[in-house]
Coordinates of C-alpha atoms in Angstrom, one line a residue:
M11 CA 117.1 93.4 72.5
L12 CA 116.5 89.6 72.4
D13 CA 119.4 87.5 71.5
E14 CA 117.5 84.8 69.8
S15 CA 120.7 82.8 69.2
L16 CA 121.0 82.4 72.9
L17 CA 117.8 80.6 73.0
D18 CA 119.2 77.6 71.2
A19 CA 122.6 77.4 73.1
P20 CA 121.8 75.6 76.3
E21 CA 125.2 76.0 77.7
A22 CA 125.2 79.8 77.3
L23 CA 121.7 80.0 78.8
A24 CA 123.1 78.1 82.0
E25 CA 125.9 80.5 82.0
V26 CA 123.6 83.6 82.2
D27 CA 121.0 82.0 84.4
R28 CA 122.5 83.4 87.8
R29 CA 119.3 83.0 89.6
A30 CA 118.8 79.3 88.6
L31 CA 115.4 80.3 87.1
L32 CA 115.6 77.6 84.4
R33 CA 116.6 75.0 87.1
G34 CA 113.3 76.0 89.2
A35 CA 111.1 75.8 86.1
A36 CA 112.4 72.4 85.1
E37 CA 112.2 71.1 88.8
A38 CA 108.7 72.2 89.2
G39 CA 107.3 68.8 89.3
A40 CA 109.8 67.6 91.8
R41 CA 109.0 70.6 94.0
V42 CA 105.3 69.7 94.0
R43 CA 106.1 66.1 95.2
T44 CA 108.4 67.4 97.9
A45 CA 106.0 69.9 99.1
A46 CA 103.3 67.2 99.0
R47 CA 105.4 65.0 101.2
H48 CA 106.2 67.9 103.7
A49 CA 102.4 68.6 104.0
T50 CA 101.7 64.9 104.9
E51 CA 104.8 64.8 107.3
A52 CA 103.3 68.0 109.1
G53 CA 100.1 66.2 109.5
V54 CA 97.9 67.9 107.0
H55 CA 96.3 64.9 106.0
D56 CA 95.6 63.7 109.6
L57 CA 93.5 66.8 110.4
K58 CA 89.8 66.4 111.2
P59 CA 88.3 69.8 110.6
D60 CA 84.8 70.6 112.1
G61 CA 83.7 72.0 108.6
R62 CA 84.4 74.4 105.9
P63 CA 85.8 77.7 107.3
R64 CA 83.5 80.8 106.7
A65 CA 86.4 82.7 105.1
I66 CA 90.1 82.1 104.1
L67 CA 92.5 85.1 104.5
I68 CA 96.0 84.8 103.0
A69 CA 98.9 86.9 103.9
G70 CA 102.4 87.0 102.4
P71 CA 104.8 89.2 100.6
G72 CA 105.3 89.7 97.0
A73 CA 104.1 88.1 93.7
A74 CA 104.2 84.5 95.1
A75 CA 101.6 85.2 97.9
I76 CA 99.6 87.2 95.3
C77 CA 99.3 84.4 92.9
V78 CA 98.8 81.7 95.6
A79 CA 95.7 83.8 96.7
D80 CA 94.4 84.2 93.2
L81 CA 94.8 80.6 92.4
L82 CA 93.1 79.4 95.6
G83 CA 90.3 81.8 95.3
T84 CA 89.8 80.7 91.8
L85 CA 89.8 76.9 92.6
A86 CA 87.6 77.4 95.7
G87 CA 84.9 79.2 93.9
A88 CA 81.9 80.4 96.1
T89 CA 82.5 77.6 98.8
S90 CA 84.5 79.9 101.0
P91 CA 85.4 83.5 100.2
V92 CA 89.2 83.9 99.8
T93 CA 90.7 87.3 100.7
R94 CA 94.3 88.3 100.3
L95 CA 95.5 90.7 103.1
A96 CA 97.5 93.2 101.5
P97 CA 100.4 94.4 103.3
T98 CA 101.1 98.1 104.4
G99 CA 104.5 99.8 105.2
V100 CA 107.0 102.4 104.1
A101 CA 109.0 100.0 102.0
P102 CA 108.7 96.7 100.3
A103 CA 111.5 95.2 102.6
G104 CA 110.3 92.4 104.8
G105 CA 111.0 94.3 108.0
A106 CA 108.7 97.1 107.0
L107 CA 105.6 95.2 105.8
R108 CA 102.8 95.0 108.2
W109 CA 99.4 92.9 108.0
E110 CA 96.2 93.3 109.7
L111 CA 93.1 91.1 110.3
P112 CA 89.9 92.7 109.1
G113 CA 87.5 93.5 112.2
W114 CA 85.1 90.5 111.4
A115 CA 87.8 87.9 111.4
G116 CA 87.2 85.3 114.3
S117 CA 87.2 81.6 115.3
V118 CA 85.4 80.4 112.3
D119 CA 88.0 81.8 109.7
L120 CA 91.2 80.4 108.5
L121 CA 94.4 82.3 108.1
L122 CA 97.0 81.1 105.6
I123 CA 100.5 82.5 105.5
A124 CA 102.7 81.9 102.6
T125 CA 106.2 83.3 102.4
P126 CA 109.4 82.2 100.8
D127 CA 111.4 84.4 103.3
G128 CA 109.8 83.8 107.0
T129 CA 111.8 86.5 108.7
E130 CA 109.1 89.2 108.2
P131 CA 108.3 90.6 111.7
G132 CA 104.9 91.6 110.4
L133 CA 103.8 87.9 109.7
S134 CA 104.8 86.7 113.1
L135 CA 102.8 89.6 114.7
L136 CA 99.9 88.5 112.4
A137 CA 100.0 85.0 113.7
E138 CA 99.7 86.2 117.2
Q139 CA 96.9 88.5 116.4
A140 CA 95.0 85.7 114.7
Y141 CA 95.4 83.5 117.8
R142 CA 94.0 86.1 120.1
R143 CA 91.1 86.4 117.8
G144 CA 90.6 82.5 117.7
C145 CA 91.5 82.2 113.8
T146 CA 93.1 78.8 112.9
V147 CA 96.6 79.7 111.4
V148 CA 98.5 77.6 108.8
A149 CA 101.8 78.8 107.4
V150 CA 104.2 77.6 104.6
G151 CA 107.7 79.1 104.9
P152 CA 111.4 78.1 105.1
A153 CA 112.0 75.5 107.9
G154 CA 113.8 77.2 110.9
S155 CA 112.8 80.8 110.1
P156 CA 111.4 83.1 112.9
L157 CA 108.0 82.5 111.3
T158 CA 108.3 78.8 112.4
E159 CA 108.5 79.7 116.2
A160 CA 105.8 82.4 115.9
V161 CA 103.3 79.9 114.4
H162 CA 104.2 77.2 116.8
N163 CA 104.0 79.4 119.8
N164 CA 100.4 80.4 118.8
H165 CA 99.2 76.8 118.3
G166 CA 99.2 76.9 114.6
L167 CA 100.4 74.4 111.8
F168 CA 103.6 75.0 110.2
V169 CA 104.7 73.4 107.0
P170 CA 108.3 73.6 105.9
M171 CA 108.6 75.0 102.4
A172 CA 110.0 72.6 99.9
T173 CA 113.5 74.1 98.8
A174 CA 116.4 73.0 96.8
P175 CA 120.1 73.2 97.9
Y176 CA 120.9 76.1 95.6
D177 CA 118.0 78.2 97.2
E178 CA 120.3 79.0 100.0
D179 CA 122.9 80.6 97.8
I180 CA 120.6 82.5 95.4
P181 CA 118.3 85.0 96.3
L182 CA 114.8 83.9 95.5
A183 CA 112.5 85.9 93.1
A184 CA 109.0 85.9 94.1
S185 CA 107.9 85.0 90.6
A186 CA 110.3 81.9 90.4
P187 CA 108.6 78.7 89.3
G188 CA 109.9 76.8 92.2
V189 CA 108.6 79.3 94.7
L190 CA 105.1 79.2 93.6
W191 CA 104.6 75.5 93.7
A192 CA 106.5 75.2 97.0
L193 CA 104.0 77.4 98.7
L194 CA 100.9 76.4 96.8
T195 CA 101.0 72.7 97.1
P196 CA 100.7 72.3 100.8
L197 CA 97.8 74.8 100.9
L198 CA 96.0 72.8 98.2
A199 CA 96.4 69.7 100.5
L200 CA 95.0 71.6 103.4
L201 CA 92.0 73.0 101.5
D202 CA 91.2 69.6 100.2
R203 CA 91.2 68.3 103.5
T204 CA 88.8 71.0 104.7
G205 CA 86.5 70.5 101.8
V206 CA 87.0 73.9 100.1
L207 CA 88.3 72.5 97.0
A208 CA 89.1 69.3 95.3
A209 CA 93.0 68.4 95.3
P210 CA 93.3 64.9 96.5
P211 CA 96.8 63.2 96.5
D212 CA 96.3 61.6 93.2
A213 CA 95.2 65.0 91.5
V214 CA 98.5 66.6 93.0
Q215 CA 100.5 63.6 91.6
K216 CA 99.1 64.2 88.2
V217 CA 100.2 68.0 88.6
A218 CA 103.6 66.9 89.1
D219 CA 103.5 64.7 86.2
R220 CA 102.2 67.4 83.9
L221 CA 104.8 69.7 84.9
D222 CA 107.5 67.1 84.2
H223 CA 105.9 66.7 80.9
I224 CA 106.0 70.4 80.1
A225 CA 109.6 70.6 81.4
E226 CA 110.5 68.0 78.6
R227 CA 108.6 70.1 76.0
C228 CA 110.0 73.5 77.0
G229 CA 113.6 72.6 78.4
P230 CA 116.6 74.5 77.1
A231 CA 117.8 71.5 75.1
V232 CA 114.6 71.6 72.9
A233 CA 115.1 73.8 69.8
T234 CA 113.2 77.0 69.4
Y235 CA 111.0 75.9 66.5
S236 CA 109.5 72.9 68.6
N237 CA 109.7 74.6 72.0
P238 CA 106.4 76.6 72.6
A239 CA 108.0 78.6 75.5
K240 CA 110.9 79.6 73.4
T241 CA 108.8 80.5 70.6
L242 CA 106.5 82.5 72.8
A243 CA 109.6 84.5 74.3
A244 CA 110.9 85.3 70.7
E245 CA 107.5 86.5 69.7
L246 CA 107.2 88.8 72.7
A247 CA 110.8 90.1 72.5
D248 CA 109.9 93.6 70.9
A249 CA 106.1 93.5 71.6
L250 CA 103.6 94.7 74.5
P251 CA 101.7 91.7 75.4
L252 CA 98.2 91.9 75.6
I253 CA 97.3 88.8 77.6
W254 CA 93.7 87.5 77.0
T255 CA 92.3 84.7 78.9
E256 CA 89.3 82.6 78.6
G257 CA 88.0 80.2 81.2
V258 CA 88.0 80.4 85.0
S259 CA 91.4 78.8 85.5
A260 CA 93.2 80.8 82.6
G261 CA 92.6 84.1 84.4
P262 CA 95.0 83.5 87.3
A263 CA 97.4 81.8 84.8
G264 CA 97.4 85.2 82.8
R265 CA 97.9 87.4 85.7
R266 CA 100.8 85.1 86.9
F267 CA 102.3 85.5 83.5
A268 CA 102.1 89.2 83.7
A269 CA 103.8 89.3 87.1
A270 CA 106.5 86.9 85.9
L271 CA 107.3 89.1 82.9
A272 CA 107.5 92.2 85.1
E273 CA 109.6 90.7 87.9
L274 CA 111.9 88.5 85.8
S275 CA 112.4 90.2 82.6
G276 CA 111.3 93.7 83.3
H277 CA 108.7 93.3 80.4
P278 CA 105.5 95.2 80.6
S279 CA 102.1 93.7 79.8
L280 CA 98.4 94.1 80.2
V281 CA 95.9 91.4 81.3
A282 CA 92.2 91.1 80.6
E283 CA 89.6 88.2 80.3
L284 CA 87.4 87.5 77.4
P285 CA 85.0 88.7 76.4
E286 CA 85.6 91.9 78.1
A287 CA 89.1 92.2 76.8
L288 CA 87.8 92.9 73.3
S289 CA 86.3 96.3 74.5
A290 CA 88.9 97.1 77.2
H291 CA 91.8 96.8 74.8
S292 CA 90.1 97.7 71.2
A293 CA 91.4 101.3 71.7
L294 CA 94.9 100.0 72.2
L295 CA 94.8 97.9 69.0
A296 CA 93.3 100.8 67.1
G297 CA 96.1 103.3 68.2
R298 CA 99.7 103.5 68.0
L299 CA 100.3 100.0 69.2
A300 CA 98.9 98.4 66.1
A301 CA 101.4 97.2 63.4
S302 CA 99.4 99.1 60.9
A303 CA 100.1 102.3 62.8
D304 CA 103.8 102.4 61.8
P305 CA 103.9 101.9 58.1
E306 CA 107.5 101.0 56.6
D307 CA 109.4 104.0 55.8
F308 CA 112.3 103.3 53.3
F309 CA 114.1 106.4 54.3
R310 CA 113.7 105.7 58.1
D311 CA 117.2 105.6 60.0
R312 CA 117.1 102.0 61.3
V313 CA 120.4 102.3 63.1
E314 CA 119.6 105.4 65.3
E315 CA 115.9 104.9 65.6
P316 CA 114.7 102.0 67.9
A317 CA 111.9 99.7 66.5
A318 CA 108.4 100.9 67.4
L319 CA 106.7 98.8 70.1
H320 CA 103.7 97.0 68.9
A321 CA 101.1 95.0 70.5
R322 CA 100.9 91.2 70.4
V323 CA 97.9 89.2 71.7
V324 CA 98.6 86.2 73.8
L325 CA 95.4 84.1 74.3
L326 CA 95.5 81.7 77.1
R327 CA 92.4 79.2 77.0
D328 CA 91.8 76.4 79.5
R329 CA 89.2 74.6 77.5
P330 CA 89.2 73.2 74.0
I331 CA 87.8 75.2 70.9
G332 CA 83.9 74.6 70.7
G333 CA 80.8 75.7 72.4
L334 CA 80.4 79.1 73.7
T335 CA 83.7 81.0 73.2
A336 CA 85.0 84.4 72.3
A337 CA 88.2 83.1 70.7
P338 CA 87.1 83.6 67.1
A339 CA 86.1 87.3 67.9
A340 CA 89.5 87.8 69.5
R341 CA 91.3 86.6 66.6
D342 CA 89.2 88.8 64.1
L343 CA 89.8 91.9 66.3
A344 CA 93.5 91.3 66.6
L345 CA 94.0 90.5 62.9
S346 CA 91.7 93.3 61.8
H347 CA 94.3 95.7 63.3
D348 CA 97.2 93.7 61.8
T349 CA 98.1 92.6 65.3
P350 CA 99.8 89.1 65.6
I351 CA 98.4 86.6 68.1
S352 CA 100.1 83.9 70.0
E353 CA 97.6 81.1 71.4
L354 CA 98.2 78.5 74.3
E355 CA 95.9 75.8 75.2
P356 CA 96.6 72.9 77.4
E357 CA 96.1 69.2 76.8
P358 CA 93.1 67.5 78.1
G359 CA 93.1 67.0 81.8
G360 CA 91.5 67.9 85.2
E361 CA 91.3 71.6 86.2
L362 CA 94.6 71.4 88.2
E363 CA 96.5 69.8 85.4
T364 CA 95.5 72.2 82.8
L365 CA 96.1 75.1 85.1
A366 CA 99.5 73.8 85.9
E367 CA 100.2 73.5 82.1
L368 CA 99.4 77.0 81.3
I369 CA 101.5 78.4 84.3
A370 CA 104.4 76.1 83.4
V371 CA 104.7 77.2 79.7
T372 CA 104.3 80.8 80.4
D373 CA 106.9 80.4 83.3
F374 CA 109.4 79.1 80.9
A375 CA 108.5 81.7 78.3
A376 CA 109.1 84.5 81.1
V377 CA 112.5 83.0 82.1
Y378 CA 113.7 82.6 78.4
L379 CA 112.8 86.1 77.7
A380 CA 114.6 87.4 80.8
L381 CA 117.8 85.3 80.0
A382 CA 118.0 86.2 76.3
S383 CA 117.4 89.8 76.8
R384 CA 119.8 90.4 79.5
A385 CA 122.7 88.4 78.3

């Protein structure tokens, strides 16, 4: 059960936030700036690539690496295929994971390694394998980790991950807001340099500024009624979120939101892109998840019987209303089944800025839901 009173008690939120999730969300802009500086110091902007890589391979553990691959693949479009190398192994522990290059990987391909840990033997072995194949290797991870030496020994480029002092004392969640931006930012700078996508330094600075702006709007001191992240967390407390996305950039933001809900708060959700979401989830809205499927029973024992779980649509859009859009049809479908709908749409800006805003607001919402549900 969600303790809504906790949402408007900043000191109490800080007390239950043992993983520093709120601090990580609030410092996302600062983490971007630090990561951009680390990329510059590592020599990313001095690189003189021969051209675009044929393919970009991304390896790393957990939800953070999955999200990084998803975001880079979306931003790169069709210029260079982005493929995530899924790990194998007998357990999710870093020491048990292994990664393998596809058989076609070679000297015209780029391997990116993104990890908030850096102690995984499988990633060090992957860097050696890539060197033998002639692949260029670039890694982002904690400074001084075993991966650092492995990348350097195999003539790769290593960028130290932007960390905060408290990261050393608190186990990092893969979906923590600070982890994503610390891993993603140097790789944006790298792929901008290679011409795969457009992320010049001024665009990255705008991303940091937008994240700062969202932190001001969604911070713990801002009351729920004017805080979009707290409002969304309260709305999702007893609901199964059906996360519908519209627009190219909104897709990875929605998938990131679902991953953060699952890892940080243990909250299940379903994700689909419009307009396909309307057919994919229509049966769910017509079934037991619809609010109309549980008519109010005056004689029901409300003490012993938990409230029924109902769906709530969360519509994430990365473009303003107007033109060709399935948003009206989405609203009509949800409301026709008495299903409430929450909508998030970023303020105008570049693709990176609007994407950052969607991720930041939903990150804050996932954190608030986690903290207020487990207090």
